[in-house]
Coordinates of C-alpha atoms in Angstrom, one line a residue:
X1 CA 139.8 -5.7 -52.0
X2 CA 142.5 -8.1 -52.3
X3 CA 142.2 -11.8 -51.9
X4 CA 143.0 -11.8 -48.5
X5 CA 141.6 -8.1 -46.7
X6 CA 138.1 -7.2 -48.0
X7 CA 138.5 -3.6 -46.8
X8 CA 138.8 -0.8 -48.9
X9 CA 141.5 1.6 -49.3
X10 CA 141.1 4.7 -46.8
X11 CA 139.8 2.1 -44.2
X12 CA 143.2 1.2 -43.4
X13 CA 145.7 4.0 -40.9
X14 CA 148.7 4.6 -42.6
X15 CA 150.9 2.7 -39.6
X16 CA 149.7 -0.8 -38.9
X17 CA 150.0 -2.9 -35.6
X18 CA 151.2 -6.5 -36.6
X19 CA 150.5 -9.2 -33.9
X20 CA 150.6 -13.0 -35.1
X21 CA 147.8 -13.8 -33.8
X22 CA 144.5 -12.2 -34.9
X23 CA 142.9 -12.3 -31.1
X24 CA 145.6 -10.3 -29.9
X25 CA 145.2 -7.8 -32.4
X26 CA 141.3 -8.1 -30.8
X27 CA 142.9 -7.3 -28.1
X28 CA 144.8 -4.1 -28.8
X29 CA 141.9 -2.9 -30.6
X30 CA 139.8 -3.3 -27.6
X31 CA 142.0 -2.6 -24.9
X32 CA 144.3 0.7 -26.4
X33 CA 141.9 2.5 -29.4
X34 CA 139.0 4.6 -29.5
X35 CA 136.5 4.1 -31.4
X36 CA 137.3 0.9 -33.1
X37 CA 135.8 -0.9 -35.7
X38 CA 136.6 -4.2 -37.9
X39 CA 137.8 -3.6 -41.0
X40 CA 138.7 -7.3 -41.8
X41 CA 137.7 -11.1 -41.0
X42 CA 138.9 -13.2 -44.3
X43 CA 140.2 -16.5 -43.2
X44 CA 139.6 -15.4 -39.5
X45 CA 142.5 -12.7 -39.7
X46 CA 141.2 -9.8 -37.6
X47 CA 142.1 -5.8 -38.7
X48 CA 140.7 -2.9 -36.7
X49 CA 140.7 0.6 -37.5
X50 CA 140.4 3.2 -34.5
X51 CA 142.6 5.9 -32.9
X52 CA 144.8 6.2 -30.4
X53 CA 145.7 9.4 -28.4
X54 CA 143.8 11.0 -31.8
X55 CA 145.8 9.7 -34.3
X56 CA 144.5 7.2 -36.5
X57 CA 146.0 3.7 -36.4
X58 CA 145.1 0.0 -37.4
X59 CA 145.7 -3.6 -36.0
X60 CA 146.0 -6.8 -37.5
X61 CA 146.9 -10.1 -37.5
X62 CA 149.4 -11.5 -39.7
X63 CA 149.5 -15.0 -39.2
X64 CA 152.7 -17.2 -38.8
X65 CA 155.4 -17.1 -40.1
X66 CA 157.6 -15.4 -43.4
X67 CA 154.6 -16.7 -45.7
X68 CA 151.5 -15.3 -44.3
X69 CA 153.3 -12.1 -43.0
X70 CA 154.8 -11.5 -46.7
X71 CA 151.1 -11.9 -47.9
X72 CA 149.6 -9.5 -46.0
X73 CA 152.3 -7.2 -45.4
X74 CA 152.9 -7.1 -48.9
X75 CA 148.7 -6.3 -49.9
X76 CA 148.8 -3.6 -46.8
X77 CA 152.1 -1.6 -48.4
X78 CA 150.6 -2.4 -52.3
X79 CA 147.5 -2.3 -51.9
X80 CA 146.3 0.0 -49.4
X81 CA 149.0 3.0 -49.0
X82 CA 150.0 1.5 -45.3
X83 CA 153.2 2.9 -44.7
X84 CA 154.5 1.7 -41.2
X85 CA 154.3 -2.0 -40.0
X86 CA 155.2 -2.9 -36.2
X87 CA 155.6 -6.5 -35.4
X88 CA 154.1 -6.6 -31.9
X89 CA 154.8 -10.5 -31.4
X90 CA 156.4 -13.0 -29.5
X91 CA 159.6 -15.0 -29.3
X92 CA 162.2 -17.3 -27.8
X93 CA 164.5 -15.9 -25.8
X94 CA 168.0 -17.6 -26.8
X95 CA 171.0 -14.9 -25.3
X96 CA 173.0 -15.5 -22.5
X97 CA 171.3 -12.6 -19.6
X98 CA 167.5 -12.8 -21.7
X99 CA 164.9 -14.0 -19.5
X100 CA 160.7 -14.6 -20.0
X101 CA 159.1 -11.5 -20.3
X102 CA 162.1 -9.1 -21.5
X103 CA 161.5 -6.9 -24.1
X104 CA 162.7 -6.9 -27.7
X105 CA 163.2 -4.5 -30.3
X106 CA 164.5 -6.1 -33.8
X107 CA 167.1 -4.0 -35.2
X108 CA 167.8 -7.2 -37.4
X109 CA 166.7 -10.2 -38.3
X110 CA 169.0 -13.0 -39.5
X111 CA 167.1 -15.9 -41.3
X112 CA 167.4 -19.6 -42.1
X113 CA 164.6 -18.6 -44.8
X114 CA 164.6 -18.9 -48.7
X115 CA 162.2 -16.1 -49.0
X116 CA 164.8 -13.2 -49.7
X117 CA 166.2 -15.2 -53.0
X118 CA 162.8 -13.7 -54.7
X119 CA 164.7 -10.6 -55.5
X120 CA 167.7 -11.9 -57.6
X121 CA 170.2 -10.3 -55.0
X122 CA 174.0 -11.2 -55.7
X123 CA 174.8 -11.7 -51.9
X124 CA 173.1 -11.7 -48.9
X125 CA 170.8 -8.9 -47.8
X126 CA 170.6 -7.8 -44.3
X127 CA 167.0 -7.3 -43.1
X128 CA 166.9 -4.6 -40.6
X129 CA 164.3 -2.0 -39.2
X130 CA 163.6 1.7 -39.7
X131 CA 165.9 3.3 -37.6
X132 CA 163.3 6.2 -36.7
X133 CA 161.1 3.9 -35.8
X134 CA 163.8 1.8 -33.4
X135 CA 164.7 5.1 -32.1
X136 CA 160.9 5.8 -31.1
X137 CA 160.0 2.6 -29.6
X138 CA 163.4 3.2 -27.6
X139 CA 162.6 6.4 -25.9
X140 CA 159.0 5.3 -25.5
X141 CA 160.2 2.4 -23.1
X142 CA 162.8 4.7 -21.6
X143 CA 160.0 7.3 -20.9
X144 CA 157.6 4.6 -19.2
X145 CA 160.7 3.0 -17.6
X146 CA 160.9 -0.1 -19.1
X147 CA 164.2 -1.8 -20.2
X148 CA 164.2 -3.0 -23.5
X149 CA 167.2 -5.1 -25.5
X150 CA 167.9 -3.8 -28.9
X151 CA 169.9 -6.0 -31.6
X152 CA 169.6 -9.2 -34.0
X153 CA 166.8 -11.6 -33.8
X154 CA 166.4 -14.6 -35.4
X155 CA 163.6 -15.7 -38.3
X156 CA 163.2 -19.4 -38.8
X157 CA 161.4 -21.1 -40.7
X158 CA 160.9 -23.9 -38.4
X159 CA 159.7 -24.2 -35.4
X160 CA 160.3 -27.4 -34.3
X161 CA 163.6 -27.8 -35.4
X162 CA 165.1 -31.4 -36.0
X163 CA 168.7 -29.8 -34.5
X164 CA 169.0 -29.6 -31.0
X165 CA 172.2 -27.3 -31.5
X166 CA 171.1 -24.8 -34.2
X167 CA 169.6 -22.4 -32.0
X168 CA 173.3 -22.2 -29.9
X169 CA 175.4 -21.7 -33.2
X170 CA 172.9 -18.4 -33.5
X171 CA 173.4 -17.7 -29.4
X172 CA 177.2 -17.6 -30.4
X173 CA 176.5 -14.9 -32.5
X174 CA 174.9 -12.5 -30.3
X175 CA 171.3 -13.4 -31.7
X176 CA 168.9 -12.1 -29.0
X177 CA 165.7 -14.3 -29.9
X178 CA 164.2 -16.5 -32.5
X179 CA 160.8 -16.1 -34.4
X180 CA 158.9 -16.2 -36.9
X181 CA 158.2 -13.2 -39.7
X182 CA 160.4 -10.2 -38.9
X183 CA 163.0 -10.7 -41.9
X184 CA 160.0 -11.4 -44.2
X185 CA 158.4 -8.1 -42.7
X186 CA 162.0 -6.0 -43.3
X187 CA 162.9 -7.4 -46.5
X188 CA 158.7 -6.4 -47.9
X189 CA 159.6 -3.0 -46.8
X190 CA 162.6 -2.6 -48.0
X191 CA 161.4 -4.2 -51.7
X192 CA 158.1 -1.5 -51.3
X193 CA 160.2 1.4 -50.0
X194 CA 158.3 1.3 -46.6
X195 CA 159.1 1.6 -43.1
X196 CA 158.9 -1.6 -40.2
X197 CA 160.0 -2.8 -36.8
X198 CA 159.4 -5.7 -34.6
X199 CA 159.0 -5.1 -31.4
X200 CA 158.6 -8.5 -29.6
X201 CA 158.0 -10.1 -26.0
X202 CA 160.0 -13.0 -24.9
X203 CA 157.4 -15.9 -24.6
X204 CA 159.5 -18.5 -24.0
X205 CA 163.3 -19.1 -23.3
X206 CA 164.4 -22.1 -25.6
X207 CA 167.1 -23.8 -23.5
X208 CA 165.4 -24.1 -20.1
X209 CA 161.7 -24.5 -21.9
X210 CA 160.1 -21.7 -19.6
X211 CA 157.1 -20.7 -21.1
X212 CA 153.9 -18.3 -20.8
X213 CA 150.5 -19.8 -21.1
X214 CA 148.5 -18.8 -24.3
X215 CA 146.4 -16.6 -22.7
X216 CA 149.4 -14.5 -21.4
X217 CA 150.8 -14.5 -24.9
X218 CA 147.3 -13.3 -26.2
X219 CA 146.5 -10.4 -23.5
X220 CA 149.4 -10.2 -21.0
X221 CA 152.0 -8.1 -22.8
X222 CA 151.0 -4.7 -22.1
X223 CA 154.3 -3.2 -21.9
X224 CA 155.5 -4.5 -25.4
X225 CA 151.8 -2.9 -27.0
X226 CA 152.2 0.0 -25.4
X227 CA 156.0 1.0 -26.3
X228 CA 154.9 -0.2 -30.0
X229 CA 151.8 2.4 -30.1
X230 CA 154.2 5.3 -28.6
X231 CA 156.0 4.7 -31.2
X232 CA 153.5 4.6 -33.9
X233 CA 152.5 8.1 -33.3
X234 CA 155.7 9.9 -32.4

């Protein structure tokens, strides 16, 4: 046990399912694997161990934001021998062409976060995901014919930002989206010698303030879970 997963090791898949919220990991566990059963409920944050197509996997919540993802990321890689995490998450859509619903997949995530000055680096340290695993979740969307934008995302800090123009000096740089934990999720990994990906659902499109309801966000976004599990088991 740690202080925040009262499982034990062995109880937890080697590749883990990351949603932000713990009802949507609820909902993959019920929904997508066989045979699931709850491995965690500290502080309300949901884990499930089951299978999927035979292979063993596990999903959890991870919270919001860098903070809470770096705890439990961190514990799951330490901890528990976990060594895959997909972000399967949400975001706001910020590029020029990206609309409510599209698909991303994080090769990158820029931050505005402190949270990679932990390691004492003499520069600045480019988060980015496993390219096997971008590869996978790539040909899994190809293969069930759904498009899918691949590049930089954004993770702030903040989500309601005092600047009504920071999130266009980030458009001007070919950002695709902004959220919340994928550069805290990268830079874990790359500290613990592990592998991660974000693969992420445009929720909401922050210049025109289209949104999804809550309840799409928790159960809607099939495609995204499902390109995300393909990819866990190839």
């Amino acid at each position: 046990m740690t202080p925040h997963i009262e499982t034990r090791a062995g109880e937890i898949a080697k590749t883990v399912l990351m949603p932000g919220d713990p009802l949507r990991a609820k909902f993959i566990a019920t929904n997508f694997l066989e045979d699931a059963r709850q491995f965690n409920g500290v502080r309300g944050m949901l884990g499930f161990t089951g299978k999927y197509k035979g292979q063993q996997l596990s999903v959890m919540g991870s919270g919001m934001g860098i903070p809470s993802m770096g705890i439990y990321a961190y514990e799951l890689y330490k901890f528990f021998e976990v060594e895959t995490i997909i972000r399967v998450g949400t975001a706001g859509g910020i590029a020029e062409g990206i609309a409510l619903r599209d698909i991303v997949i994080a090769q990158g995530a820029c931050t505005d976060s402190n949270f990679i000055s932990q390691f004492g680096l003499k520069g600045t340290f480019a988060p980015i995901a496993d390219f096997d695993l971008v590869t996978s979740a790539v040909n899994a969307a190809k293969s069930a014919g759904k498009a899918v934008r691949v590049g930089n995302v954004l993770t702030s800090d903040v989500f309601y930002g005092d600047d009504p123009n920071t999130m266009k000096d980030w458009q001007k740089m070919g950002v695709l989206a902004v959220e919340m934990e994928a550069a805290g999720l990268y830079a874990t990994a790359a500290r613990l010698n592990k592998k991660a990906m974000a693969v992420l659902t445009i929720s909401d499109m922050v210049f025109t303030e289209e949104a999804t309801t809550p309840e799409e966000r928790q159960e809607s976004f099939t495609d995204m879970m499902k390109i995300a599990l393909e990819a866990a088991i190839s």
